[in-house]
PDB file of C-alpha atoms in Angstrom:
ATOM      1  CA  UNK K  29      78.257 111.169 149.303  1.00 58.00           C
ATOM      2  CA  UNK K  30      79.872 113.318 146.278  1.00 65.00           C
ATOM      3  CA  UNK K  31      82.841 112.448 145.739  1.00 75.00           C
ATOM      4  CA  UNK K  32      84.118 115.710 144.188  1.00 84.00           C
ATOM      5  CA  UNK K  33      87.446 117.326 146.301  1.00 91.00           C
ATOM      6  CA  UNK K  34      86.795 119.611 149.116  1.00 92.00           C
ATOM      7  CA  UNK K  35      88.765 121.938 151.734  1.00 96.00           C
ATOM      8  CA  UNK K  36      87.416 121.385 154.957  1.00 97.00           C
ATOM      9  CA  UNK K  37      88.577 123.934 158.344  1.00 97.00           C
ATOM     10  CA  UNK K  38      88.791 122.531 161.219  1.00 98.00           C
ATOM     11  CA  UNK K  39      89.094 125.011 164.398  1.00 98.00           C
ATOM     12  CA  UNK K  40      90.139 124.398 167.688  1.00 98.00           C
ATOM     13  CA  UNK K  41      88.699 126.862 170.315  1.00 97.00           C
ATOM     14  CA  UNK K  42      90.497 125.297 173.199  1.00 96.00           C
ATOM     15  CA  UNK K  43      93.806 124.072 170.985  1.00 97.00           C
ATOM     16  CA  UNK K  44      93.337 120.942 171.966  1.00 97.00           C
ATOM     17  CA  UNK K  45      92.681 118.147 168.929  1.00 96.00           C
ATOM     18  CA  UNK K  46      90.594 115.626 172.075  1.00 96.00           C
ATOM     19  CA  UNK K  47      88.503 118.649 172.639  1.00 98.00           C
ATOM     20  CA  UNK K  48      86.056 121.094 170.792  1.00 98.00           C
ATOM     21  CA  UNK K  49      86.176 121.129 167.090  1.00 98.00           C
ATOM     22  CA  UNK K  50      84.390 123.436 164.815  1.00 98.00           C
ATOM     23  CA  UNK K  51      84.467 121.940 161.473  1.00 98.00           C
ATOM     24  CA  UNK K  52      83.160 123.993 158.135  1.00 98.00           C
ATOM     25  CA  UNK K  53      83.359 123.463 154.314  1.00 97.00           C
ATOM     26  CA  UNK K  54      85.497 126.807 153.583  1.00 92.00           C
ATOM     27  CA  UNK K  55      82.558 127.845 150.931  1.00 93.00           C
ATOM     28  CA  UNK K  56      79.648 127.275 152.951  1.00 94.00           C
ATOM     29  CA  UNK K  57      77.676 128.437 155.711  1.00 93.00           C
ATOM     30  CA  UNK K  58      77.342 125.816 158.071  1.00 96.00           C
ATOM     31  CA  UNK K  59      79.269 124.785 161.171  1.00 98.00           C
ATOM     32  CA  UNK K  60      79.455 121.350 163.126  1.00 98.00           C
ATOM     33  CA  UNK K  61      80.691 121.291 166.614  1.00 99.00           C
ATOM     34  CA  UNK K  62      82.058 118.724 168.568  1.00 99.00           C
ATOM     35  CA  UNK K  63      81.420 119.121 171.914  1.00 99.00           C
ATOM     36  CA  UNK K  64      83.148 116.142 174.169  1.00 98.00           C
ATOM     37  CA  UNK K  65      80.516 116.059 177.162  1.00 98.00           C
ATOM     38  CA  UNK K  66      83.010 116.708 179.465  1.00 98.00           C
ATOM     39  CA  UNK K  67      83.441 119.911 177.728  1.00 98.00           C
ATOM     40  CA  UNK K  68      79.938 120.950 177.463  1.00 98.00           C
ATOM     41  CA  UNK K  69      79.882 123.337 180.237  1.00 98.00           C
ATOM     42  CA  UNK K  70      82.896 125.106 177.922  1.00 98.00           C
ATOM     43  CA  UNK K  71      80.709 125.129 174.985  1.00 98.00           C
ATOM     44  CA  UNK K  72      77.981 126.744 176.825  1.00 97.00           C
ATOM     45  CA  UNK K  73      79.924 129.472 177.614  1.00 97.00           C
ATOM     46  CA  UNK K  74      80.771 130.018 173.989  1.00 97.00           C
ATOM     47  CA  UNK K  75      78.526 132.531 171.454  1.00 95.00           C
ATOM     48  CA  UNK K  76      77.578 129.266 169.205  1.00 95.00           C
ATOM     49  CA  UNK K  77      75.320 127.932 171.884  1.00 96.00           C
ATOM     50  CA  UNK K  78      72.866 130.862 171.449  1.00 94.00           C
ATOM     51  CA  UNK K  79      72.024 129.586 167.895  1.00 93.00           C
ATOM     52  CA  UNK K  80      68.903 127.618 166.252  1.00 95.00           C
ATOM     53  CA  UNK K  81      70.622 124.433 165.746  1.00 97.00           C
ATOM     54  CA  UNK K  82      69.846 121.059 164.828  1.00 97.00           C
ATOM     55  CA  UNK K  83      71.869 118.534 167.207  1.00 98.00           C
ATOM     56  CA  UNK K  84      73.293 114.870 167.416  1.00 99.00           C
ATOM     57  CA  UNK K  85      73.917 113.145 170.851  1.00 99.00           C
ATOM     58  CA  UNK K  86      76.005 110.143 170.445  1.00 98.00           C
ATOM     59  CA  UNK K  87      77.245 107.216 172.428  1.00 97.00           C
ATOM     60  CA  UNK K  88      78.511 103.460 172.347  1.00 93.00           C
ATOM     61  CA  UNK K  89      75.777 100.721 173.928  1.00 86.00           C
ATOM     62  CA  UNK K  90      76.438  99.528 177.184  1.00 80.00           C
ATOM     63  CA  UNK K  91      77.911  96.407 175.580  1.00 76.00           C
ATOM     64  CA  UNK K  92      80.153  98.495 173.086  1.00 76.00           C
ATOM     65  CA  UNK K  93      78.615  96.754 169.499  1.00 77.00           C
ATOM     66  CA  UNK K  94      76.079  99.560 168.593  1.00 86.00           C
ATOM     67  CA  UNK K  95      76.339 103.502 168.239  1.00 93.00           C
ATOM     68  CA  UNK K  96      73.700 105.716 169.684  1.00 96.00           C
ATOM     69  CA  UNK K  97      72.240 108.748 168.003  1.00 98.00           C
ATOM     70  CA  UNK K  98      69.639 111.145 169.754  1.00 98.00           C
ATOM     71  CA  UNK K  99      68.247 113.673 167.048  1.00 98.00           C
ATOM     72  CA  UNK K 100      66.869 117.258 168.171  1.00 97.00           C
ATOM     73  CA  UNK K 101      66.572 120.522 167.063  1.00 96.00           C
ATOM     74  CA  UNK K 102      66.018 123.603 169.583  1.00 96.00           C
ATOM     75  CA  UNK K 103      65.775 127.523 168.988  1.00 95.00           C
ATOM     76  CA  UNK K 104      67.607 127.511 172.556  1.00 94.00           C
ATOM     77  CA  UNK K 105      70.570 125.365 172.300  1.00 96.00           C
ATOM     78  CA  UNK K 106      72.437 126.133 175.630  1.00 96.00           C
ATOM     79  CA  UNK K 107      68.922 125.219 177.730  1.00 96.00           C
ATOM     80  CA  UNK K 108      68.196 122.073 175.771  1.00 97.00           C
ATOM     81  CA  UNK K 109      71.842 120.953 176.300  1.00 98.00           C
ATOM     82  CA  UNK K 110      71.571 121.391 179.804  1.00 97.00           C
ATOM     83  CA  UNK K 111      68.799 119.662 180.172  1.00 97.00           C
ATOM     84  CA  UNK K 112      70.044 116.770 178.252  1.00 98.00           C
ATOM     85  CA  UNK K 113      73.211 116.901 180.537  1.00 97.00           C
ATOM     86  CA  UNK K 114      70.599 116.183 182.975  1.00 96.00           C
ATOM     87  CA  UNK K 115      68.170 113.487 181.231  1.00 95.00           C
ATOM     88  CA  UNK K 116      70.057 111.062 178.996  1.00 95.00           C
ATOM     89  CA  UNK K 117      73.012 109.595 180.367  1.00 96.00           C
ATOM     90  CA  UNK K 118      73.764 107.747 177.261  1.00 96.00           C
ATOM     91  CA  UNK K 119      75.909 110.255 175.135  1.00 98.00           C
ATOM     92  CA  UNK K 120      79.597 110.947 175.036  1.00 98.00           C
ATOM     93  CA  UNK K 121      79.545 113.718 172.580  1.00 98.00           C
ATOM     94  CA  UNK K 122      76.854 116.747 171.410  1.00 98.00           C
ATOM     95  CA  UNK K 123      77.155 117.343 167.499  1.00 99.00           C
ATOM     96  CA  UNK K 124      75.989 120.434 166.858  1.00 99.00           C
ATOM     97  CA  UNK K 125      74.860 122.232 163.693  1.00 98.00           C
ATOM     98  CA  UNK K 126      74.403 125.869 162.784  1.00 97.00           C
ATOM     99  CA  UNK K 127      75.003 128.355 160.288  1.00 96.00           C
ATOM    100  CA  UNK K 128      78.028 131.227 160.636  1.00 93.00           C
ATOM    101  CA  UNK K 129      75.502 133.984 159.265  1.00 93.00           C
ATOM    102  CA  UNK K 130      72.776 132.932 162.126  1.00 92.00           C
ATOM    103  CA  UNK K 131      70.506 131.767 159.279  1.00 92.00           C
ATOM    104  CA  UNK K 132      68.828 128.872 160.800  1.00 93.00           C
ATOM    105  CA  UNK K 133      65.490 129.093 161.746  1.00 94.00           C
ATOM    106  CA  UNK K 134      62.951 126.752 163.310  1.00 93.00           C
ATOM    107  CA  UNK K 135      61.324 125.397 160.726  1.00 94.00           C
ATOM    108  CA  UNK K 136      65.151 124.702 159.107  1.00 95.00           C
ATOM    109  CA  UNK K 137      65.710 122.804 162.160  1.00 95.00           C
ATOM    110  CA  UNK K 138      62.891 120.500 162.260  1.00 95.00           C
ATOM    111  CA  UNK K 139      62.852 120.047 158.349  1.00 96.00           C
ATOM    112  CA  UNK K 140      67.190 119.233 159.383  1.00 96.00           C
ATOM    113  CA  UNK K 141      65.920 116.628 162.123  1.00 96.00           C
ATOM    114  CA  UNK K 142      63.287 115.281 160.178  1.00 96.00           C
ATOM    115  CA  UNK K 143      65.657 114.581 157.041  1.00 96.00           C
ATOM    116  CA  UNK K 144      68.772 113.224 159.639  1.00 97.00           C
ATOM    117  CA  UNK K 145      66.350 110.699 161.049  1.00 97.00           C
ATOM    118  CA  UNK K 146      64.991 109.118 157.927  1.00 96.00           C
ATOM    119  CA  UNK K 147      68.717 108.878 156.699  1.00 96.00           C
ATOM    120  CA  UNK K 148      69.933 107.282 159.766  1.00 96.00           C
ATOM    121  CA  UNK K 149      67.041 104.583 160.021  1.00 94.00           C
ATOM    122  CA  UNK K 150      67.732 104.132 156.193  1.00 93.00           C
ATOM    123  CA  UNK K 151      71.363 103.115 156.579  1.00 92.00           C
ATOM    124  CA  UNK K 152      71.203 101.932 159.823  1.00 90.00           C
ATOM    125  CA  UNK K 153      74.578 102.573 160.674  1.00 93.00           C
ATOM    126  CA  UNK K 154      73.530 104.103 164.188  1.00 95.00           C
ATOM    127  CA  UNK K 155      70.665 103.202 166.203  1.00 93.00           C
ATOM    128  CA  UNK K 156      68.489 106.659 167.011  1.00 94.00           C
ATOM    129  CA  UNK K 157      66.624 106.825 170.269  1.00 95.00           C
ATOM    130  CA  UNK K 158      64.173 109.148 169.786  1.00 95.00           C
ATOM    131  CA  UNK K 159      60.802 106.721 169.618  1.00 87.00           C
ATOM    132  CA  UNK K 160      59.719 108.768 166.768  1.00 83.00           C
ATOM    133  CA  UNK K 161      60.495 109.648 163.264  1.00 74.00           C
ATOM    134  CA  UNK K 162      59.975 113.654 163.727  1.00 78.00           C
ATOM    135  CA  UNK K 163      57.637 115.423 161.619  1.00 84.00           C
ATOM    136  CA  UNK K 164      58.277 116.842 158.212  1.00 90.00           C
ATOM    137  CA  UNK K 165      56.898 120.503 158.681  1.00 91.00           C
ATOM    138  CA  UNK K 166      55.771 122.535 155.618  1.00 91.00           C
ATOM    139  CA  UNK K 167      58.490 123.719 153.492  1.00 91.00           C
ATOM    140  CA  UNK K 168      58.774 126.067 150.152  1.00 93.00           C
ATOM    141  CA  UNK K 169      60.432 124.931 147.957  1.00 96.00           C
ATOM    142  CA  UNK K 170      63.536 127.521 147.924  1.00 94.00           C
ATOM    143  CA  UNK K 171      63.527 126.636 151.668  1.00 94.00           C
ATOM    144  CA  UNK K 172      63.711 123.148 151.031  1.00 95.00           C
ATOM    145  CA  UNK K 173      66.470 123.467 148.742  1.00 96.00           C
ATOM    146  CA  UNK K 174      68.601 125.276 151.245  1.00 94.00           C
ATOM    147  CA  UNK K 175      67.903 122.232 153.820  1.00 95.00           C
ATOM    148  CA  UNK K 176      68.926 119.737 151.189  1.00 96.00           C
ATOM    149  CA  UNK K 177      72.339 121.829 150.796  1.00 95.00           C
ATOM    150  CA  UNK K 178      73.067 122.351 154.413  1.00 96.00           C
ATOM    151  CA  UNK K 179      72.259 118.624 155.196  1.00 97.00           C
ATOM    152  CA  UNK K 180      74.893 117.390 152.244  1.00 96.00           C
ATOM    153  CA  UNK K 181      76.880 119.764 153.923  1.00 97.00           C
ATOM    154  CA  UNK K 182      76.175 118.368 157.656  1.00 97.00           C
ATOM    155  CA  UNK K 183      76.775 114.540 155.937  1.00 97.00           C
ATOM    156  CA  UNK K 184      80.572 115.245 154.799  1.00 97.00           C
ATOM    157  CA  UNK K 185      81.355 117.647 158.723  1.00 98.00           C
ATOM    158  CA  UNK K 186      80.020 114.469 160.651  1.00 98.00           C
ATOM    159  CA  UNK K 187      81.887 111.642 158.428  1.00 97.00           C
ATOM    160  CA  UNK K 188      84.772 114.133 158.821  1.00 97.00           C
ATOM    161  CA  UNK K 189      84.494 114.219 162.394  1.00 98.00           C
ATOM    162  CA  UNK K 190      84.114 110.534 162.568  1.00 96.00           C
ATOM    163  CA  UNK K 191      80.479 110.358 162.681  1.00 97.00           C
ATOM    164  CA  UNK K 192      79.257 108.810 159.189  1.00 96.00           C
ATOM    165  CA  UNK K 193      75.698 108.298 160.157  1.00 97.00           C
ATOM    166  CA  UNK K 194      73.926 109.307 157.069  1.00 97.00           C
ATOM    167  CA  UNK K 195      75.990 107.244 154.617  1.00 95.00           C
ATOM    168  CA  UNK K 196      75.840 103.011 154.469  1.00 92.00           C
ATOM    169  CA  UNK K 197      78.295 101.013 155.496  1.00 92.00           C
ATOM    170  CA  UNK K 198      78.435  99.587 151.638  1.00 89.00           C
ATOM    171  CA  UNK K 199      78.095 101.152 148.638  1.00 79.00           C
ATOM    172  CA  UNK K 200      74.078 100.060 146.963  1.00 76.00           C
ATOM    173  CA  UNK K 201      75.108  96.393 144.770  1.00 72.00           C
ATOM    174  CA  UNK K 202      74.401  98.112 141.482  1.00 71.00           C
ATOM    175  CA  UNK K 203      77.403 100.439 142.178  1.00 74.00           C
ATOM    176  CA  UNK K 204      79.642  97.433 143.912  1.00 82.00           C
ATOM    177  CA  UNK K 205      81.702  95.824 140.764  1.00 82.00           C
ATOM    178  CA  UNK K 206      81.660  92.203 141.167  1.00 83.00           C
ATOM    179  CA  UNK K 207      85.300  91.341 141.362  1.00 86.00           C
ATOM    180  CA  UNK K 208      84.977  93.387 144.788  1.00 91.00           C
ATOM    181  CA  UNK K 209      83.089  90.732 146.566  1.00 95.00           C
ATOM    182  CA  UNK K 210      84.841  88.268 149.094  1.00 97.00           C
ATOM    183  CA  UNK K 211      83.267  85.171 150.194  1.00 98.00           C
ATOM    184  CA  UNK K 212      83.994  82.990 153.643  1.00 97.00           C
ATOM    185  CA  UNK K 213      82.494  79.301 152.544  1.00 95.00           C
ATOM    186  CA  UNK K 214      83.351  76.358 154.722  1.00 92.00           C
ATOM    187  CA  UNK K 215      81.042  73.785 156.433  1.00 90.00           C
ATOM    188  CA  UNK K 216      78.094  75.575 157.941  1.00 90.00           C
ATOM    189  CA  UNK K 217      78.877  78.908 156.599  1.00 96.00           C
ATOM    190  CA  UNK K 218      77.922  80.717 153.733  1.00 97.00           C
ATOM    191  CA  UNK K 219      79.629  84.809 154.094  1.00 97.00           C
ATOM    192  CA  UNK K 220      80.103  87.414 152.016  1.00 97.00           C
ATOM    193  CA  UNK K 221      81.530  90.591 152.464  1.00 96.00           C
ATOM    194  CA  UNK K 222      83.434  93.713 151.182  1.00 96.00           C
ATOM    195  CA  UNK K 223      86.876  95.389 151.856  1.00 96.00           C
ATOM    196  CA  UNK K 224      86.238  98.586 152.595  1.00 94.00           C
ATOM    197  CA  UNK K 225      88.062 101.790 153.278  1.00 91.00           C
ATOM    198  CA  UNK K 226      86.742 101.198 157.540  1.00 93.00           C
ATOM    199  CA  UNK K 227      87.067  97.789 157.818  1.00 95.00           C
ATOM    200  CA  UNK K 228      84.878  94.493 156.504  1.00 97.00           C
ATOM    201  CA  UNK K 229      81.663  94.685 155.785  1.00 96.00           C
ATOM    202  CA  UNK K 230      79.765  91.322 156.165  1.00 97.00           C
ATOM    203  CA  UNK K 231      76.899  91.381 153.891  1.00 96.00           C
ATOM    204  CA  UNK K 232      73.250  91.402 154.919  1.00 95.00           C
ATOM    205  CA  UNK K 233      72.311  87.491 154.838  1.00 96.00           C
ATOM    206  CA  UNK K 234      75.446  85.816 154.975  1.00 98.00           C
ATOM    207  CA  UNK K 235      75.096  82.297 157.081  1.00 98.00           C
ATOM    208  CA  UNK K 236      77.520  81.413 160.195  1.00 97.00           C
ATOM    209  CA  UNK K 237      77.479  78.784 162.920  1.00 96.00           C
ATOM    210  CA  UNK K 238      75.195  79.322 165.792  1.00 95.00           C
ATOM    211  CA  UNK K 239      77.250  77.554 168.326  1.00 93.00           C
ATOM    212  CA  UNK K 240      80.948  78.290 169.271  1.00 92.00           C
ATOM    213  CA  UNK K 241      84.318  76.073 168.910  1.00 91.00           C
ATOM    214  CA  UNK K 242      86.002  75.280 171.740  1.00 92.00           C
ATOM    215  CA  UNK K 243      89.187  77.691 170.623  1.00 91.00           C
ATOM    216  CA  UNK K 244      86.796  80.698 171.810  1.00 93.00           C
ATOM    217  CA  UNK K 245      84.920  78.697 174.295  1.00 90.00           C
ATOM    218  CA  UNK K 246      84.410  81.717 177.470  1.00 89.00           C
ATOM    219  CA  UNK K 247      86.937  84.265 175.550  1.00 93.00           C
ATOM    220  CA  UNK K 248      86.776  87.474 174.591  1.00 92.00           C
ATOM    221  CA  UNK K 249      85.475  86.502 170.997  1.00 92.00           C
ATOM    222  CA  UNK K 250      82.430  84.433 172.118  1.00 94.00           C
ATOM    223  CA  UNK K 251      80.754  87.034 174.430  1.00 92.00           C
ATOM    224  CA  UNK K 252      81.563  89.115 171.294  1.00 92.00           C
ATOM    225  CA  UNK K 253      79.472  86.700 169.151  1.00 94.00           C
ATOM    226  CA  UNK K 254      77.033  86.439 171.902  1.00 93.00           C
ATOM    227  CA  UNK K 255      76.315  90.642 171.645  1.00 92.00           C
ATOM    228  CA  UNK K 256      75.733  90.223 167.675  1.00 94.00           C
ATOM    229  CA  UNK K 257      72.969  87.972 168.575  1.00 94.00           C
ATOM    230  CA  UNK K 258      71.309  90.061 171.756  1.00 91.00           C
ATOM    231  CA  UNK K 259      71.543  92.972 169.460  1.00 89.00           C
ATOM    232  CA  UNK K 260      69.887  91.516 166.359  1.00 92.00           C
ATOM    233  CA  UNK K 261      72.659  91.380 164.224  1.00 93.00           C
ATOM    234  CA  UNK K 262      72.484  87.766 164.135  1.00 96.00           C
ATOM    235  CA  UNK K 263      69.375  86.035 163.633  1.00 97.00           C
ATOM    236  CA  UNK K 264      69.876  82.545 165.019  1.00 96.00           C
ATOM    237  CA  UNK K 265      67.848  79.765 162.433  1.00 95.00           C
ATOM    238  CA  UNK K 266      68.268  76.205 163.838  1.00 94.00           C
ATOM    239  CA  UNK K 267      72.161  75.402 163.593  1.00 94.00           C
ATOM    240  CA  UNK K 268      72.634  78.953 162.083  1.00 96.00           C
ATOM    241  CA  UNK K 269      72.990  82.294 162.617  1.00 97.00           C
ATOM    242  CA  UNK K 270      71.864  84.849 159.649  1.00 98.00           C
ATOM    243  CA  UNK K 271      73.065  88.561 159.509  1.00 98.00           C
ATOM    244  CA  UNK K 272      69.999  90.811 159.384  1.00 95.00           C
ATOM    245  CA  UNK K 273      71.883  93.672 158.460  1.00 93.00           C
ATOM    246  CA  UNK K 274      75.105  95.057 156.368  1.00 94.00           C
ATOM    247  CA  UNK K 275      77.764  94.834 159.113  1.00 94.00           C
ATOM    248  CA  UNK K 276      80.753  96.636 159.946  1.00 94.00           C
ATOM    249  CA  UNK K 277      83.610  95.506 161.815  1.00 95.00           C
ATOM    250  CA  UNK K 278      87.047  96.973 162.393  1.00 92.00           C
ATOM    251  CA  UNK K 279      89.555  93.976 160.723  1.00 96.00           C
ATOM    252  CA  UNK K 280      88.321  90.981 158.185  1.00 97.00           C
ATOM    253  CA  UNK K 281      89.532  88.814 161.062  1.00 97.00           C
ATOM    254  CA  UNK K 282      86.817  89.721 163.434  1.00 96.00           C
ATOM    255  CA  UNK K 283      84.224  89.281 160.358  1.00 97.00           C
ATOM    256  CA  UNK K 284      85.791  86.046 160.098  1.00 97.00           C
ATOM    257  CA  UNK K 285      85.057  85.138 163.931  1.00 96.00           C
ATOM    258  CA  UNK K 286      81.902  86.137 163.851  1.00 97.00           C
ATOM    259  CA  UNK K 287      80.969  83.871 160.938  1.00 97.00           C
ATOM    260  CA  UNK K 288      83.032  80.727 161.712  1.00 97.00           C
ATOM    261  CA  UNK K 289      82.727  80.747 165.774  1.00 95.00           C
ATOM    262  CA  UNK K 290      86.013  80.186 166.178  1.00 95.00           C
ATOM    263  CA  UNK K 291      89.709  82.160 165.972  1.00 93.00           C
ATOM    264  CA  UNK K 292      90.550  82.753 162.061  1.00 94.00           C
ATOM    265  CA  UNK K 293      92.851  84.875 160.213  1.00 96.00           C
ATOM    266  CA  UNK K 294      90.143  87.097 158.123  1.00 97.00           C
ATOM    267  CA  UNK K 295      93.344  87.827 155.132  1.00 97.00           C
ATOM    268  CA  UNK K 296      93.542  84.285 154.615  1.00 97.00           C
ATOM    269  CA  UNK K 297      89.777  83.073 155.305  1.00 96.00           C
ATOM    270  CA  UNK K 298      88.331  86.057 152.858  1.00 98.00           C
ATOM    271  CA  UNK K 299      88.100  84.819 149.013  1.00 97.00           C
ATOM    272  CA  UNK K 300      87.113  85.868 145.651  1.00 96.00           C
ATOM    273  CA  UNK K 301      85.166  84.314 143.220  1.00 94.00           C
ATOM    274  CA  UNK K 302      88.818  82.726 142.035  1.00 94.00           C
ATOM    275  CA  UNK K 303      89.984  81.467 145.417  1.00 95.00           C
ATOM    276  CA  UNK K 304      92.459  84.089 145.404  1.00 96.00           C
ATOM    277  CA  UNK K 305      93.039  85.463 148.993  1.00 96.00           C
ATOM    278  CA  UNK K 306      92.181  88.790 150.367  1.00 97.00           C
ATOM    279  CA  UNK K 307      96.250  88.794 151.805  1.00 95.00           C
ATOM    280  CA  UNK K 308      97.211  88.105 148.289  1.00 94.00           C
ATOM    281  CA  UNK K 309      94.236  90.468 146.506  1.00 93.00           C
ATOM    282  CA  UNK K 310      95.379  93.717 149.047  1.00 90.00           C
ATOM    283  CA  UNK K 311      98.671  92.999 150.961  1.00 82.00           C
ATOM    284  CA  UNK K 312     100.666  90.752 148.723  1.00 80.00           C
ATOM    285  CA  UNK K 313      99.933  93.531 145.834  1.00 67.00           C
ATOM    286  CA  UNK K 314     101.166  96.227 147.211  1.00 73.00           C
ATOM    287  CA  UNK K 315     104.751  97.055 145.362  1.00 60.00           C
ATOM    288  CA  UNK K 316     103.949  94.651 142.686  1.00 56.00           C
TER     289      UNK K 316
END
C-alpha cells in the first residue's frame, strides 16, 4: 500500500458512526459503503444501490478465528443484495464499491472482482467463499489502467474501514529489517514473529507444542489453540504444531499461548536476536 499522505471523507447518511459509512479519497472517483446488514434494507432505499458495483460480504467463522469474504459484482446492486439477504447467512456487513460519476460498467466490475480475489487468496488475510477465482474478462489497456487505479483506491477505503483484505499481514522479508524480528525459543518451540502496527504476527513456520499444559487445561485458551488447528493454522507434526501461514493475533501474549500451550506474558516471552525483551524494545522505551 503507498504510503504517501492522503485525505480521506468519511460520510454518515444516517449520523450514526455504528451505521452506514460512505468513505472516498477527496480526489477520486470512487466510493465504498458500509452497509451493517441490519441496515441493508436502509441502503436499499438509498440512490447508491442503483449503481454497477463491485461488492464484499464479510463475516467472522462460526468459531470467531477466520474472516469471511464473498466477492461479486452486479449491474443491479439492490436485487443482488436482496437476494444475498436471502442466500448466505454468513455476512455481517455488504462493502460496496462504485464510482460518484456512475462510471462503472460491467466489464469494470468483473475485471474489479477478478483482481480483489487474486489479492485476497494471495495474502490470505480473509478466507473468500466463492468456489471460484472469477474470470479475467478482456480489457484495453486504458480500461485496465483505470481498474488498477480504482482498485488501489478500493485497497486504502476498505483498510480504512477496517477491512484490510488486499494487503498481508507482514510486510514481504526483503522489506522487514532484521533487528525487527522477535523470536519465542524454549523447549519444544521454535517462534518467530513481528510487532506490528495490529498486533503480532507469528511467522509462517514457526514450531509450538502440540499438546497443552495443565495451566490452560479446558480454558478459554486451549479451545482457542484447538480452532488454530481445525482451521489449518496449525499443522500438527508428531509432538509439534507448525504454522502454515503468517498469523495475526490481537496482543503478543496470545501469540505467545498459541506457541507455548500454556498462559505467558507475550512482552516478556518475545526476544530479539540480543535477548532483549519486546517490554523493554517497545514499552520500557517510550520517554527514554
Amino acid at each position: 500500500m503507498s504510503t504517501t499522505p492522503k485525505t480521506i471523507q468519511i460520510f454518515l447518511p444516517g449520523g450514526s458512526p455504528t451505521g452506514i459509512r460512505v468513505a472516498e479519497i477527496t480526489t477520486r472517483i470512487v466510493q465504498v459503503i458500509d452497509v451493517p446488514r441490519k441496515l441493508l434494507s436502509d441502503f436499499l432505499e438509498m440512490p447508491e444501490s442503483d449503481e454497477v458495483a463491485a461488492y464484499f460480504l464479510v463475516g467472522e467463522s462460526d468459531d470467531g478465528t477466520e474472516l469471511n469474504v464473498y466477492v461479486g459484482q452486479t449491474g443491479d446492486l439492490r436485487k443482488r443484495l436482496a437476494k444475498h439477504d436471502a442466500d448466505k447467512p454468513f455476512w455481517e456487513r455488504a462493502l460496496v464499491l462504485i464510482s460518484r460519476t456512475k462510471s462503472l460498467t460491467q466489464t469494470h466490475g468483473l475485471f474489479l472482482e477478478w483482481c480483489s480475489l487474486q489479492a485476497i487468496r494471495k495474502v490470505k488475510r480473509y478466507t473468500d467463499l466463492n468456489g471460484n477465482g472469477g474470470s479475467r474478462p478482456h480489457t484495453p489497456a486504458p480500461m485496465e489502467a483505470d481498474c488498477l487505479e480504482v482498485f488501489e483506491t478500493a485497497r486504502t477505503l476498505l483498510a480504512t474501514l477496517g477491512h484490510p483484505m488486499f494487503d498481508p499481514v507482514v510486510q514481504a522479508p526483503q522489506d522487514t529489517p532484521p533487528q525487527d524480528y522477535l523470536f519465542c525459543t524454549v523447549s519444544g518451540v521454535d517462534g518467530r514473529g513481528l510487532y506490528t502496527q495490529e498486533g503480532f504476527v507469528v511467522l509462517a513456520g514457526s514450531v509450538g507444542r502440540k499438546e497443552n499444559m495443565q495451566s490452560i487445561a479446558g480454558t478459554s485458551n486451549a479451545s482457542f489453540r484447538d480452532k488454530l488447528v481445525a482451521n489449518g493454522t496449525l499443522s500438527v507434526n508428531g509432538d509439534a504444531v507448525v504454522f502454515t501461514k503468517n498469523h495475526l493475533f490481537r496482543s503478543p501474549s496470545m501469540a505467545a499461548v498459541a506457541l507455548l500451550g500454556t498462559t505467558a506474558n507475550g512482552w516478556n516471552v518475545w526476544k530479539d536476536k540480543d535477548g532483549k525483551t519486546l517490554d523493554a524494545l517497545k514499552r520500557q522505551a517510550i520517554g527514554t
